[in-house]
Amino acid sequence: MAPARMSPPTPVTSPVVQYGDFEVIVRQRICMFLPDFPSMATQKPVEWVTALIIRFEEQLPCRTGPQTQHSRFNVEQNKECLIQISRYKFNLVISGLHKILQKVNDMRSHGPDLEKNYYESLLIVLDTLEKCLSSQPKDTTRDEAMNVKLLLRETCQFIDPPNDHPMVVQLKNLASKVLFALSLNNFLTVFNRISAR
């Protein structure tokens, strides 16, 4: 008896989906993970953003190992999507990135390859955060202010890390950029945190 054939995935009729005031280019490989991608992007933005954040985290070097050209491209693509979406779902994206930053920081391992993956993951998340914060809407809600305080606490520990790894300089620079981006809309909170150190 022949095995049952799986039906091929439904093709995406349009490669572009409207999301708020910008368009998201739909790629076939993303549709494999999100079966109803076009309707999720327009009808269920919270679920779609959450799925994208999970996908972003799963592709970090601390999860997948050393990056290849293909995996680097996927991370960059997801990063750009998160940056664009943060303009409309700022609180959700920042909250997700903060949780990823915490998880990556808790995963610290020793050994040359593991440490490199750890630092590369931190750099990717901090860079994404900095770009999202730089495009932050000017109105800050109470939830966003709470996220800023949590993010501030997490980011400050990368300003003066107790390690001499070659990537620490990059880590400090990106952490400083995140603090600067945070200070643009939350100066008093950042100032109080830094002066308390």
PDB file of C-alpha atoms in Angstrom, residues 10-177:
ATOM      1  CA  THR A  10      -1.108  26.585  -0.319  1.00  0.00           C
ATOM      2  CA  PRO A  11       0.825  29.130  -2.366  1.00  0.00           C
ATOM      3  CA  VAL A  12       0.833  32.714  -1.200  1.00  0.00           C
ATOM      4  CA  THR A  13      -1.170  34.772  -3.665  1.00  0.00           C
ATOM      5  CA  SER A  14       0.616  38.026  -2.951  1.00  0.00           C
ATOM      6  CA  PRO A  15       4.210  38.400  -1.726  1.00  0.00           C
ATOM      7  CA  VAL A  16       3.255  41.582   0.159  1.00  0.00           C
ATOM      8  CA  VAL A  17       0.974  41.875   3.193  1.00  0.00           C
ATOM      9  CA  GLN A  18      -0.194  45.231   4.520  1.00  0.00           C
ATOM     10  CA  TYR A  19       0.524  45.702   8.242  1.00  0.00           C
ATOM     11  CA  GLY A  20      -0.399  49.122   9.618  1.00  0.00           C
ATOM     12  CA  ASP A  21       1.238  51.722   7.397  1.00  0.00           C
ATOM     13  CA  PHE A  22       3.955  49.458   6.019  1.00  0.00           C
ATOM     14  CA  GLU A  23       4.148  46.331   3.925  1.00  0.00           C
ATOM     15  CA  VAL A  24       5.730  43.033   4.923  1.00  0.00           C
ATOM     16  CA  ILE A  25       7.255  40.911   2.202  1.00  0.00           C
ATOM     17  CA  VAL A  26       6.116  37.318   2.613  1.00  0.00           C
ATOM     18  CA  ARG A  27       8.752  34.682   1.885  1.00  0.00           C
ATOM     19  CA  GLN A  28       7.822  31.059   1.212  1.00  0.00           C
ATOM     20  CA  ARG A  29      10.069  29.696   3.985  1.00  0.00           C
ATOM     21  CA  ILE A  30       8.329  31.870   6.584  1.00  0.00           C
ATOM     22  CA  CYS A  31       4.954  30.613   5.361  1.00  0.00           C
ATOM     23  CA  MET A  32       6.088  27.065   6.122  1.00  0.00           C
ATOM     24  CA  PHE A  33       6.272  27.956   9.823  1.00  0.00           C
ATOM     25  CA  LEU A  34       3.171  30.128   9.847  1.00  0.00           C
ATOM     26  CA  PRO A  35       0.618  28.291   7.696  1.00  0.00           C
ATOM     27  CA  ASP A  36      -1.887  31.130   7.404  1.00  0.00           C
ATOM     28  CA  PHE A  37       0.665  33.933   7.303  1.00  0.00           C
ATOM     29  CA  PRO A  38      -1.266  36.592   5.315  1.00  0.00           C
ATOM     30  CA  SER A  39      -4.367  36.440   7.491  1.00  0.00           C
ATOM     31  CA  MET A  40      -2.292  36.242  10.692  1.00  0.00           C
ATOM     32  CA  ALA A  41      -0.425  39.413   9.742  1.00  0.00           C
ATOM     33  CA  THR A  42      -3.606  41.379   9.117  1.00  0.00           C
ATOM     34  CA  GLN A  43      -6.155  39.782  11.453  1.00  0.00           C
ATOM     35  CA  LYS A  44      -4.086  38.515  14.394  1.00  0.00           C
ATOM     36  CA  PRO A  45      -1.135  40.897  14.821  1.00  0.00           C
ATOM     37  CA  VAL A  46      -0.364  39.862  18.423  1.00  0.00           C
ATOM     38  CA  GLU A  47      -0.073  36.171  17.510  1.00  0.00           C
ATOM     39  CA  TRP A  48       1.955  37.035  14.411  1.00  0.00           C
ATOM     40  CA  VAL A  49       4.398  39.249  16.360  1.00  0.00           C
ATOM     41  CA  THR A  50       4.736  36.607  19.069  1.00  0.00           C
ATOM     42  CA  ALA A  51       5.491  33.945  16.450  1.00  0.00           C
ATOM     43  CA  LEU A  52       8.095  36.219  14.856  1.00  0.00           C
ATOM     44  CA  ILE A  53       9.765  36.875  18.242  1.00  0.00           C
ATOM     45  CA  ILE A  54       9.911  33.117  18.926  1.00  0.00           C
ATOM     46  CA  ARG A  55      11.389  32.524  15.465  1.00  0.00           C
ATOM     47  CA  PHE A  56      13.957  35.289  16.051  1.00  0.00           C
ATOM     48  CA  GLU A  57      15.036  33.694  19.339  1.00  0.00           C
ATOM     49  CA  GLU A  58      15.255  30.202  17.820  1.00  0.00           C
ATOM     50  CA  GLN A  59      17.675  31.469  15.164  1.00  0.00           C
ATOM     51  CA  LEU A  60      20.170  33.066  17.554  1.00  0.00           C
ATOM     52  CA  PRO A  61      23.666  31.486  17.593  1.00  0.00           C
ATOM     53  CA  CYS A  62      23.249  30.422  21.236  1.00  0.00           C
ATOM     54  CA  ARG A  63      20.394  28.177  20.045  1.00  0.00           C
ATOM     55  CA  THR A  64      21.629  27.042  16.616  1.00  0.00           C
ATOM     56  CA  GLY A  65      25.402  27.081  16.989  1.00  0.00           C
ATOM     57  CA  PRO A  66      27.850  28.976  14.785  1.00  0.00           C
ATOM     58  CA  GLN A  67      26.181  31.070  12.103  1.00  0.00           C
ATOM     59  CA  THR A  68      26.287  30.209   8.437  1.00  0.00           C
ATOM     60  CA  GLN A  69      25.622  32.709   5.684  1.00  0.00           C
ATOM     61  CA  HIS A  70      22.053  31.388   5.413  1.00  0.00           C
ATOM     62  CA  SER A  71      21.326  31.569   9.154  1.00  0.00           C
ATOM     63  CA  ARG A  72      22.845  35.066   9.323  1.00  0.00           C
ATOM     64  CA  PHE A  73      20.513  36.136   6.497  1.00  0.00           C
ATOM     65  CA  ASN A  74      17.478  34.676   8.317  1.00  0.00           C
ATOM     66  CA  VAL A  75      18.384  36.465  11.558  1.00  0.00           C
ATOM     67  CA  GLU A  76      18.825  39.765   9.688  1.00  0.00           C
ATOM     68  CA  GLN A  77      15.489  39.325   7.928  1.00  0.00           C
ATOM     69  CA  ASN A  78      13.645  38.637  11.190  1.00  0.00           C
ATOM     70  CA  LYS A  79      15.473  41.523  12.855  1.00  0.00           C
ATOM     71  CA  GLU A  80      14.340  43.953  10.149  1.00  0.00           C
ATOM     72  CA  CYS A  81      10.743  42.718  10.481  1.00  0.00           C
ATOM     73  CA  LEU A  82      10.840  43.244  14.267  1.00  0.00           C
ATOM     74  CA  ILE A  83      12.238  46.763  13.835  1.00  0.00           C
ATOM     75  CA  GLN A  84       9.458  47.688  11.392  1.00  0.00           C
ATOM     76  CA  ILE A  85       6.722  46.113  13.518  1.00  0.00           C
ATOM     77  CA  SER A  86       7.998  47.806  16.694  1.00  0.00           C
ATOM     78  CA  ARG A  87       6.676  51.097  15.267  1.00  0.00           C
ATOM     79  CA  TYR A  88       3.145  49.729  15.655  1.00  0.00           C
ATOM     80  CA  LYS A  89       3.470  47.091  18.400  1.00  0.00           C
ATOM     81  CA  PHE A  90       6.288  48.702  20.373  1.00  0.00           C
ATOM     82  CA  ASN A  91       5.402  47.358  23.805  1.00  0.00           C
ATOM     83  CA  LEU A  92       4.973  43.783  22.575  1.00  0.00           C
ATOM     84  CA  VAL A  93       8.258  43.752  20.627  1.00  0.00           C
ATOM     85  CA  ILE A  94      10.309  45.391  23.417  1.00  0.00           C
ATOM     86  CA  SER A  95       8.842  43.040  26.008  1.00  0.00           C
ATOM     87  CA  GLY A  96       9.702  40.023  23.834  1.00  0.00           C
ATOM     88  CA  LEU A  97      13.242  41.248  23.167  1.00  0.00           C
ATOM     89  CA  HIS A  98      13.761  41.933  26.878  1.00  0.00           C
ATOM     90  CA  LYS A  99      12.771  38.342  27.695  1.00  0.00           C
ATOM     91  CA  ILE A 100      15.124  37.026  25.001  1.00  0.00           C
ATOM     92  CA  LEU A 101      17.952  39.160  26.411  1.00  0.00           C
ATOM     93  CA  GLN A 102      17.344  37.695  29.863  1.00  0.00           C
ATOM     94  CA  LYS A 103      17.282  34.120  28.551  1.00  0.00           C
ATOM     95  CA  VAL A 104      20.463  34.567  26.525  1.00  0.00           C
ATOM     96  CA  ASN A 105      22.230  36.139  29.494  1.00  0.00           C
ATOM     97  CA  ASP A 106      21.210  33.186  31.676  1.00  0.00           C
ATOM     98  CA  MET A 107      22.583  30.716  29.090  1.00  0.00           C
ATOM     99  CA  ARG A 108      26.199  31.813  29.486  1.00  0.00           C
ATOM    100  CA  SER A 109      28.526  28.888  28.891  1.00  0.00           C
ATOM    101  CA  HIS A 110      32.280  28.410  28.858  1.00  0.00           C
ATOM    102  CA  GLY A 111      34.367  27.163  25.999  1.00  0.00           C
ATOM    103  CA  PRO A 112      35.528  29.125  22.946  1.00  0.00           C
ATOM    104  CA  ASP A 113      32.642  28.224  20.598  1.00  0.00           C
ATOM    105  CA  LEU A 114      29.934  28.478  23.234  1.00  0.00           C
ATOM    106  CA  GLU A 115      31.192  31.845  24.449  1.00  0.00           C
ATOM    107  CA  LYS A 116      31.361  33.195  20.899  1.00  0.00           C
ATOM    108  CA  ASN A 117      27.756  32.087  20.277  1.00  0.00           C
ATOM    109  CA  TYR A 118      26.711  33.676  23.579  1.00  0.00           C
ATOM    110  CA  TYR A 119      28.302  37.038  22.742  1.00  0.00           C
ATOM    111  CA  GLU A 120      27.046  37.016  19.145  1.00  0.00           C
ATOM    112  CA  SER A 121      23.511  36.376  20.422  1.00  0.00           C
ATOM    113  CA  LEU A 122      23.757  39.239  22.908  1.00  0.00           C
ATOM    114  CA  LEU A 123      25.048  41.556  20.170  1.00  0.00           C
ATOM    115  CA  ILE A 124      22.187  40.632  17.833  1.00  0.00           C
ATOM    116  CA  VAL A 125      19.526  41.201  20.505  1.00  0.00           C
ATOM    117  CA  LEU A 126      21.072  44.483  21.726  1.00  0.00           C
ATOM    118  CA  ASP A 127      21.402  45.770  18.170  1.00  0.00           C
ATOM    119  CA  THR A 128      17.743  44.926  17.478  1.00  0.00           C
ATOM    120  CA  LEU A 129      16.694  46.629  20.717  1.00  0.00           C
ATOM    121  CA  GLU A 130      18.687  49.751  19.893  1.00  0.00           C
ATOM    122  CA  LYS A 131      17.098  50.033  16.454  1.00  0.00           C
ATOM    123  CA  CYS A 132      13.589  49.429  17.829  1.00  0.00           C
ATOM    124  CA  LEU A 133      14.095  52.020  20.579  1.00  0.00           C
ATOM    125  CA  SER A 134      15.452  54.560  18.090  1.00  0.00           C
ATOM    126  CA  SER A 135      12.224  54.327  16.101  1.00  0.00           C
ATOM    127  CA  GLN A 136      10.048  54.369  19.246  1.00  0.00           C
ATOM    128  CA  PRO A 137       6.833  56.400  19.125  1.00  0.00           C
ATOM    129  CA  LYS A 138       7.063  59.518  21.284  1.00  0.00           C
ATOM    130  CA  ASP A 139       4.029  58.681  23.445  1.00  0.00           C
ATOM    131  CA  THR A 140       5.040  56.359  26.274  1.00  0.00           C
ATOM    132  CA  THR A 141       2.338  54.427  28.126  1.00  0.00           C
ATOM    133  CA  ARG A 142       2.626  53.089  31.653  1.00  0.00           C
ATOM    134  CA  ASP A 143       3.343  49.552  30.376  1.00  0.00           C
ATOM    135  CA  GLU A 144       6.117  50.873  28.143  1.00  0.00           C
ATOM    136  CA  ALA A 145       7.628  52.808  31.058  1.00  0.00           C
ATOM    137  CA  MET A 146       7.691  49.559  33.072  1.00  0.00           C
ATOM    138  CA  ASN A 147       9.394  47.754  30.183  1.00  0.00           C
ATOM    139  CA  VAL A 148      11.965  50.563  30.047  1.00  0.00           C
ATOM    140  CA  LYS A 149      12.813  50.082  33.733  1.00  0.00           C
ATOM    141  CA  LEU A 150      13.215  46.314  33.289  1.00  0.00           C
ATOM    142  CA  LEU A 151      15.257  46.768  30.128  1.00  0.00           C
ATOM    143  CA  LEU A 152      17.409  49.381  31.818  1.00  0.00           C
ATOM    144  CA  ARG A 153      18.277  46.991  34.641  1.00  0.00           C
ATOM    145  CA  GLU A 154      19.165  44.225  32.155  1.00  0.00           C
ATOM    146  CA  THR A 155      21.221  46.491  29.875  1.00  0.00           C
ATOM    147  CA  CYS A 156      23.258  48.201  32.607  1.00  0.00           C
ATOM    148  CA  GLN A 157      25.027  44.956  33.466  1.00  0.00           C
ATOM    149  CA  PHE A 158      26.646  44.958  29.991  1.00  0.00           C
ATOM    150  CA  ILE A 159      28.236  48.383  30.493  1.00  0.00           C
ATOM    151  CA  ASP A 160      30.988  46.981  32.687  1.00  0.00           C
ATOM    152  CA  PRO A 161      31.078  43.176  32.288  1.00  0.00           C
ATOM    153  CA  PRO A 162      33.766  41.316  34.258  1.00  0.00           C
ATOM    154  CA  ASN A 163      35.364  39.555  31.296  1.00  0.00           C
ATOM    155  CA  ASP A 164      38.229  40.104  28.888  1.00  0.00           C
ATOM    156  CA  HIS A 165      36.650  38.334  25.899  1.00  0.00           C
ATOM    157  CA  PRO A 166      37.424  40.134  22.595  1.00  0.00           C
ATOM    158  CA  MET A 167      33.705  40.747  21.940  1.00  0.00           C
ATOM    159  CA  VAL A 168      33.204  42.595  25.247  1.00  0.00           C
ATOM    160  CA  VAL A 169      34.145  45.935  23.654  1.00  0.00           C
ATOM    161  CA  GLN A 170      31.377  45.500  21.063  1.00  0.00           C
ATOM    162  CA  LEU A 171      28.982  44.481  23.828  1.00  0.00           C
ATOM    163  CA  LYS A 172      29.760  47.631  25.855  1.00  0.00           C
ATOM    164  CA  ASN A 173      29.327  49.837  22.776  1.00  0.00           C
ATOM    165  CA  LEU A 174      25.949  48.329  21.903  1.00  0.00           C
ATOM    166  CA  ALA A 175      24.771  48.480  25.526  1.00  0.00           C
ATOM    167  CA  SER A 176      25.711  52.187  25.535  1.00  0.00           C
ATOM    168  CA  LYS A 177      23.726  52.721  22.335  1.00  0.00           C
TER     169      LYS A 177
END
